[in-house]
């Protein structure tokens, strides 16, 4: 009875280390680990011990006999990986985290950003004696996209926050929440107070389409829409025009699939999640019956991952269809094209909500006076450059989709960090191995661009921390001048724990994981329930 990985996992690799027969790959250090969509269990050598399920922080592993009908494709997916990647070495992995011989004395590090990248960086640092880490974030709540980016119907993925709770409980860890670098504190302030600063600020904005009408009401960033339904304080009070029967999402990555899924989900199912109450009310009144996802290139180049497509295709009471031209699609080329071919053969059911994947289609302009009424598109064809890059070239064949809501989901983009260099083309901070200069470092999306998964940040953080520790050992870090980095309004771990407990208590009363506080005043009131002696 082999165990099976059943979704895009966190890539934390705890399961790899727990497996006594080394049957979970790719493993840390192996080709493809840093970019893998998921890990895979070899069904031929799994001994059914269940150690992986205990180790997995997001409950991604199941025995094959416990798979539901919608999860059966993962059984084939796990087995297929080993046909191309046999991994004959079955020596169990026993990895003891290496500790550097650091100079005598303490090492203090500021981390800016309390999302996965920042917390994994803190974890890597705290593996070494004598290190203290203070994590700063402008919000009174940590966890970044793990809290405000992961879709509310993916509660299993959100369980990665259990790892973060372990990290923040370590000796030497502290928070400075509700503190904005550049406003409350400057880059220079941090350099005076700490030996080193790691910026893990992510990519807070989105890429634009650059087409006419993009500023009309009803033209929305998927980044903002996701923040809205997740209750992010910056966007929780937004309103979106859901009084349209068709919504269009430009883009076909995992975020685009999330948005389509939430727009077509049964609100009563969402009511059992941690979705924002304001968003839930709006979705209950929504008239959206169809969501069309536009991809400029073909199905073989679609940006979504296979696990997310499997989950989408298994939705109940929602038709998931593929329409339009499927030029050059080889149904047997990959698992992705096999799944898309099956979806293309589906017959829609009358009266159901539907999600339509439409490829080889590019947006041209948004039509409307003050609000979006339609989206003009053009067909595209594929052109392969000499370097192998596949580009979508417009053919000039126009079409119009009537819609009142167009969401662009063509990628995140980072903002410049005050005091640091910035590459406008890649929207990243230039670095070498995470090192911007001795004492200044980057991790996560501000370092590598908006790519990878939650667990990718762990590998990324390891590289950055290795550079920082090498600089410290070589005496390249300036000794802190002292002083305080704590604005009077800053809050710490106890305040966050009070918010967390209050949200979970409110959720328990409603049969939900939590009910989020979505404005700063409510969050601050919840934080003040901490007894004064513990602040």
Short mmCIF file of C-alpha atoms in Angstrom, two decimals, residues 199-435:
data_model
loop_
_atom_site.label_atom_id
_atom_site.label_comp_id
_atom_site.label_asym_id
_atom_site.label_seq_id
_atom_site.Cartn_x
_atom_site.Cartn_y
_atom_site.Cartn_z
CA UNK A 199 15.09 41.95 3.15
CA UNK A 200 12.36 39.38 2.41
CA UNK A 201 9.68 41.85 1.33
CA UNK A 202 8.18 39.82 -1.51
CA UNK A 203 6.46 41.27 -4.56
CA UNK A 204 3.54 43.40 -3.46
CA UNK A 205 2.22 44.70 -6.78
CA UNK A 206 1.15 43.13 -10.06
CA UNK A 207 2.24 43.35 -13.68
CA UNK A 208 0.07 45.44 -15.97
CA UNK A 209 -1.47 44.37 -19.28
CA UNK A 210 -0.63 47.68 -20.95
CA UNK A 211 -3.88 47.84 -22.94
CA UNK A 212 -6.51 50.52 -23.48
CA UNK A 213 -9.22 50.69 -20.82
CA UNK A 214 -7.18 49.07 -18.06
CA UNK A 215 -8.20 51.84 -15.63
CA UNK A 216 -11.97 51.28 -16.04
CA UNK A 217 -14.03 50.12 -13.10
CA UNK A 218 -14.21 46.34 -13.28
CA UNK A 219 -10.58 46.04 -14.39
CA UNK A 220 -8.98 44.49 -11.34
CA UNK A 221 -5.62 43.10 -10.32
CA UNK A 222 -5.86 39.46 -9.28
CA UNK A 223 -3.34 40.39 -6.58
CA UNK A 224 -5.86 42.82 -5.09
CA UNK A 225 -8.77 40.41 -5.58
CA UNK A 226 -6.96 37.64 -3.70
CA UNK A 227 -6.07 40.07 -0.91
CA UNK A 228 -9.77 41.09 -0.77
CA UNK A 229 -11.20 37.62 -0.29
CA UNK A 230 -8.42 36.74 2.16
CA UNK A 231 -9.13 39.78 4.32
CA UNK A 232 -5.83 41.63 3.89
CA UNK A 233 -6.21 44.99 5.72
CA UNK A 234 -5.06 46.90 2.62
CA UNK A 235 -7.87 45.52 0.43
CA UNK A 236 -10.52 44.05 2.75
CA UNK A 237 -12.90 46.99 2.29
CA UNK A 238 -12.81 46.90 -1.52
CA UNK A 239 -15.90 46.36 -3.67
CA UNK A 240 -15.88 44.40 -6.92
CA UNK A 241 -18.59 44.27 -9.61
CA UNK A 242 -19.96 40.75 -9.27
CA UNK A 243 -23.25 41.66 -10.97
CA UNK A 244 -22.02 40.22 -14.26
CA UNK A 245 -22.65 36.71 -15.56
CA UNK A 246 -19.16 36.35 -17.01
CA UNK A 247 -15.78 37.20 -15.48
CA UNK A 248 -12.56 37.01 -17.47
CA UNK A 249 -9.15 36.23 -15.97
CA UNK A 250 -6.17 37.13 -18.15
CA UNK A 251 -3.51 34.58 -17.29
CA UNK A 252 -3.50 30.89 -16.45
CA UNK A 253 -1.13 30.38 -13.54
CA UNK A 254 -2.09 28.92 -10.17
CA UNK A 255 -3.37 32.29 -8.91
CA UNK A 256 -5.67 32.55 -11.93
CA UNK A 257 -7.07 29.09 -11.12
CA UNK A 258 -7.58 30.15 -7.49
CA UNK A 259 -9.55 33.22 -8.54
CA UNK A 260 -11.72 31.22 -10.96
CA UNK A 261 -12.39 28.59 -8.32
CA UNK A 262 -13.44 31.13 -5.68
CA UNK A 263 -15.71 32.99 -8.13
CA UNK A 264 -17.59 29.78 -9.00
CA UNK A 265 -17.55 28.08 -5.60
CA UNK A 266 -20.64 27.38 -3.54
CA UNK A 267 -20.66 30.21 -0.96
CA UNK A 268 -21.88 27.80 1.70
CA UNK A 269 -18.72 25.75 1.18
CA UNK A 270 -16.62 28.90 1.46
CA UNK A 271 -18.49 29.77 4.65
CA UNK A 272 -16.64 26.91 6.35
CA UNK A 273 -13.25 28.49 5.58
CA UNK A 274 -11.40 31.58 6.79
CA UNK A 275 -12.55 33.72 3.85
CA UNK A 276 -13.23 37.38 4.64
CA UNK A 277 -16.79 37.92 5.87
CA UNK A 278 -17.17 40.92 3.54
CA UNK A 279 -16.06 38.85 0.54
CA UNK A 280 -18.37 36.00 1.54
CA UNK A 281 -21.34 38.35 1.64
CA UNK A 282 -20.48 39.69 -1.81
CA UNK A 283 -19.99 36.20 -3.27
CA UNK A 284 -23.36 35.08 -1.91
CA UNK A 285 -24.97 37.83 -3.99
CA UNK A 286 -22.74 37.26 -7.03
CA UNK A 287 -24.27 36.72 -10.47
CA UNK A 288 -21.09 35.25 -11.97
CA UNK A 289 -21.85 31.97 -13.72
CA UNK A 290 -18.87 31.65 -16.02
CA UNK A 291 -15.17 32.44 -15.63
CA UNK A 292 -13.01 32.43 -18.77
CA UNK A 293 -9.25 32.11 -18.34
CA UNK A 294 -7.25 33.49 -21.26
CA UNK A 295 -3.79 32.18 -22.12
CA UNK A 296 -1.71 33.97 -24.76
CA UNK A 297 0.21 30.79 -25.52
CA UNK A 298 -0.91 27.20 -26.01
CA UNK A 299 -1.93 24.53 -23.51
CA UNK A 300 1.54 22.99 -23.39
CA UNK A 301 2.89 26.33 -22.12
CA UNK A 302 0.17 26.89 -19.51
CA UNK A 303 1.63 28.28 -16.28
CA UNK A 304 -0.53 26.34 -13.80
CA UNK A 305 0.91 23.24 -12.17
CA UNK A 306 -0.38 19.71 -12.74
CA UNK A 307 -1.56 19.26 -9.12
CA UNK A 308 -3.64 22.44 -9.34
CA UNK A 309 -5.14 21.34 -12.66
CA UNK A 310 -6.05 17.96 -11.19
CA UNK A 311 -7.78 19.68 -8.28
CA UNK A 312 -9.61 22.05 -10.62
CA UNK A 313 -10.81 19.27 -12.92
CA UNK A 314 -12.27 17.41 -9.93
CA UNK A 315 -14.59 20.23 -8.85
CA UNK A 316 -18.16 19.15 -8.14
CA UNK A 317 -21.08 21.12 -9.57
CA UNK A 318 -18.74 23.26 -11.70
CA UNK A 319 -17.95 22.41 -15.32
CA UNK A 320 -14.26 22.82 -16.17
CA UNK A 321 -13.88 23.02 -19.94
CA UNK A 322 -11.28 23.69 -22.60
CA UNK A 323 -12.51 25.70 -25.58
CA UNK A 324 -11.05 27.15 -28.74
CA UNK A 325 -7.99 26.16 -30.76
CA UNK A 326 -5.65 23.52 -29.39
CA UNK A 327 -2.98 23.88 -32.06
CA UNK A 328 -0.23 21.33 -31.77
CA UNK A 329 -1.58 19.70 -28.62
CA UNK A 330 -0.13 16.20 -28.17
CA UNK A 331 -2.52 14.48 -25.75
CA UNK A 332 0.16 12.03 -24.63
CA UNK A 333 3.10 14.45 -24.38
CA UNK A 334 2.79 15.25 -20.67
CA UNK A 335 0.42 14.74 -17.78
CA UNK A 336 -0.71 18.34 -18.28
CA UNK A 337 -1.68 17.83 -21.93
CA UNK A 338 -3.37 14.53 -21.09
CA UNK A 339 -5.56 16.25 -18.52
CA UNK A 340 -6.34 19.14 -20.86
CA UNK A 341 -7.32 16.73 -23.64
CA UNK A 342 -9.78 15.04 -21.32
CA UNK A 343 -11.26 18.39 -20.30
CA UNK A 344 -11.59 19.39 -23.98
CA UNK A 345 -13.69 16.27 -24.56
CA UNK A 346 -16.15 17.07 -21.77
CA UNK A 347 -19.74 17.99 -22.52
CA UNK A 348 -21.04 20.88 -20.40
CA UNK A 349 -24.03 20.29 -18.14
CA UNK A 350 -26.90 22.71 -18.59
CA UNK A 351 -27.31 25.12 -15.68
CA UNK A 352 -23.94 24.56 -14.04
CA UNK A 353 -21.44 27.27 -13.30
CA UNK A 354 -18.40 26.86 -15.51
CA UNK A 355 -14.69 27.59 -15.78
CA UNK A 356 -13.41 27.80 -19.35
CA UNK A 357 -9.72 27.50 -20.24
CA UNK A 358 -9.13 29.30 -23.52
CA UNK A 359 -5.67 29.26 -25.09
CA UNK A 360 -3.97 31.15 -27.93
CA UNK A 361 -5.92 34.28 -27.06
CA UNK A 362 -4.56 37.71 -26.10
CA UNK A 363 -6.36 40.77 -24.69
CA UNK A 364 -6.41 43.84 -26.92
CA UNK A 365 -8.52 46.45 -25.13
CA UNK A 366 -11.21 46.89 -22.51
CA UNK A 367 -14.43 48.42 -23.77
CA UNK A 368 -16.64 50.72 -21.71
CA UNK A 369 -17.31 54.32 -20.67
CA UNK A 370 -16.64 54.34 -16.93
CA UNK A 371 -16.96 50.58 -16.32
CA UNK A 372 -15.92 47.50 -18.27
CA UNK A 373 -18.61 46.20 -20.63
CA UNK A 374 -16.52 43.88 -22.79
CA UNK A 375 -13.01 42.68 -23.57
CA UNK A 376 -11.72 42.69 -27.13
CA UNK A 377 -9.29 39.83 -27.82
CA UNK A 378 -7.22 38.55 -30.70
CA UNK A 379 -6.20 35.05 -31.63
CA UNK A 380 -2.49 34.24 -31.44
CA UNK A 381 -0.15 31.75 -33.01
CA UNK A 382 3.05 30.34 -31.57
CA UNK A 383 6.54 31.25 -32.75
CA UNK A 384 9.68 29.55 -31.47
CA UNK A 385 12.79 31.77 -31.29
CA UNK A 386 16.30 30.52 -32.00
CA UNK A 387 16.92 30.15 -28.25
CA UNK A 388 13.85 27.89 -27.92
CA UNK A 389 11.58 30.52 -26.37
CA UNK A 390 7.96 30.07 -27.41
CA UNK A 391 6.21 33.40 -28.07
CA UNK A 392 2.58 34.23 -28.79
CA UNK A 393 2.18 36.32 -31.95
CA UNK A 394 -1.19 38.05 -32.57
CA UNK A 395 -2.90 37.01 -35.80
CA UNK A 396 -5.28 39.98 -35.95
CA UNK A 397 -8.40 37.80 -35.73
CA UNK A 398 -10.60 39.78 -33.29
CA UNK A 399 -13.32 38.60 -30.95
CA UNK A 400 -15.30 40.23 -28.14
CA UNK A 401 -16.25 38.81 -24.75
CA UNK A 402 -19.04 40.58 -22.91
CA UNK A 403 -18.07 40.94 -19.26
CA UNK A 404 -18.18 43.40 -16.37
CA UNK A 405 -15.15 42.02 -14.53
CA UNK A 406 -11.66 41.46 -15.95
CA UNK A 407 -8.90 40.30 -13.62
CA UNK A 408 -5.29 40.47 -14.74
CA UNK A 409 -3.20 37.62 -13.38
CA UNK A 410 0.02 37.87 -15.35
CA UNK A 411 2.49 37.94 -12.50
CA UNK A 412 3.58 39.75 -9.35
CA UNK A 413 6.07 42.59 -9.31
CA UNK A 414 8.26 43.84 -6.47
CA UNK A 415 8.67 47.48 -5.49
CA UNK A 416 12.10 49.13 -5.04
CA UNK A 417 13.46 48.92 -1.50
CA UNK A 418 14.63 52.31 -0.17
CA UNK A 419 18.41 52.28 0.19
CA UNK A 420 18.97 49.24 -2.03
CA UNK A 421 19.76 48.95 -5.75
CA UNK A 422 16.90 47.78 -7.97
CA UNK A 423 16.73 46.18 -11.40
CA UNK A 424 13.62 47.57 -13.10
CA UNK A 425 13.62 44.88 -15.80
CA UNK A 426 13.48 41.92 -13.40
CA UNK A 427 11.96 43.86 -10.47
CA UNK A 428 14.55 42.36 -8.13
CA UNK A 429 17.46 43.59 -6.04
CA UNK A 430 20.81 42.67 -7.68
CA UNK A 431 22.79 40.27 -5.51
CA UNK A 432 25.33 37.45 -5.43
CA UNK A 433 24.09 34.44 -3.51
CA UNK A 434 21.67 36.72 -1.65
CA UNK A 435 24.41 39.22 -0.74
#
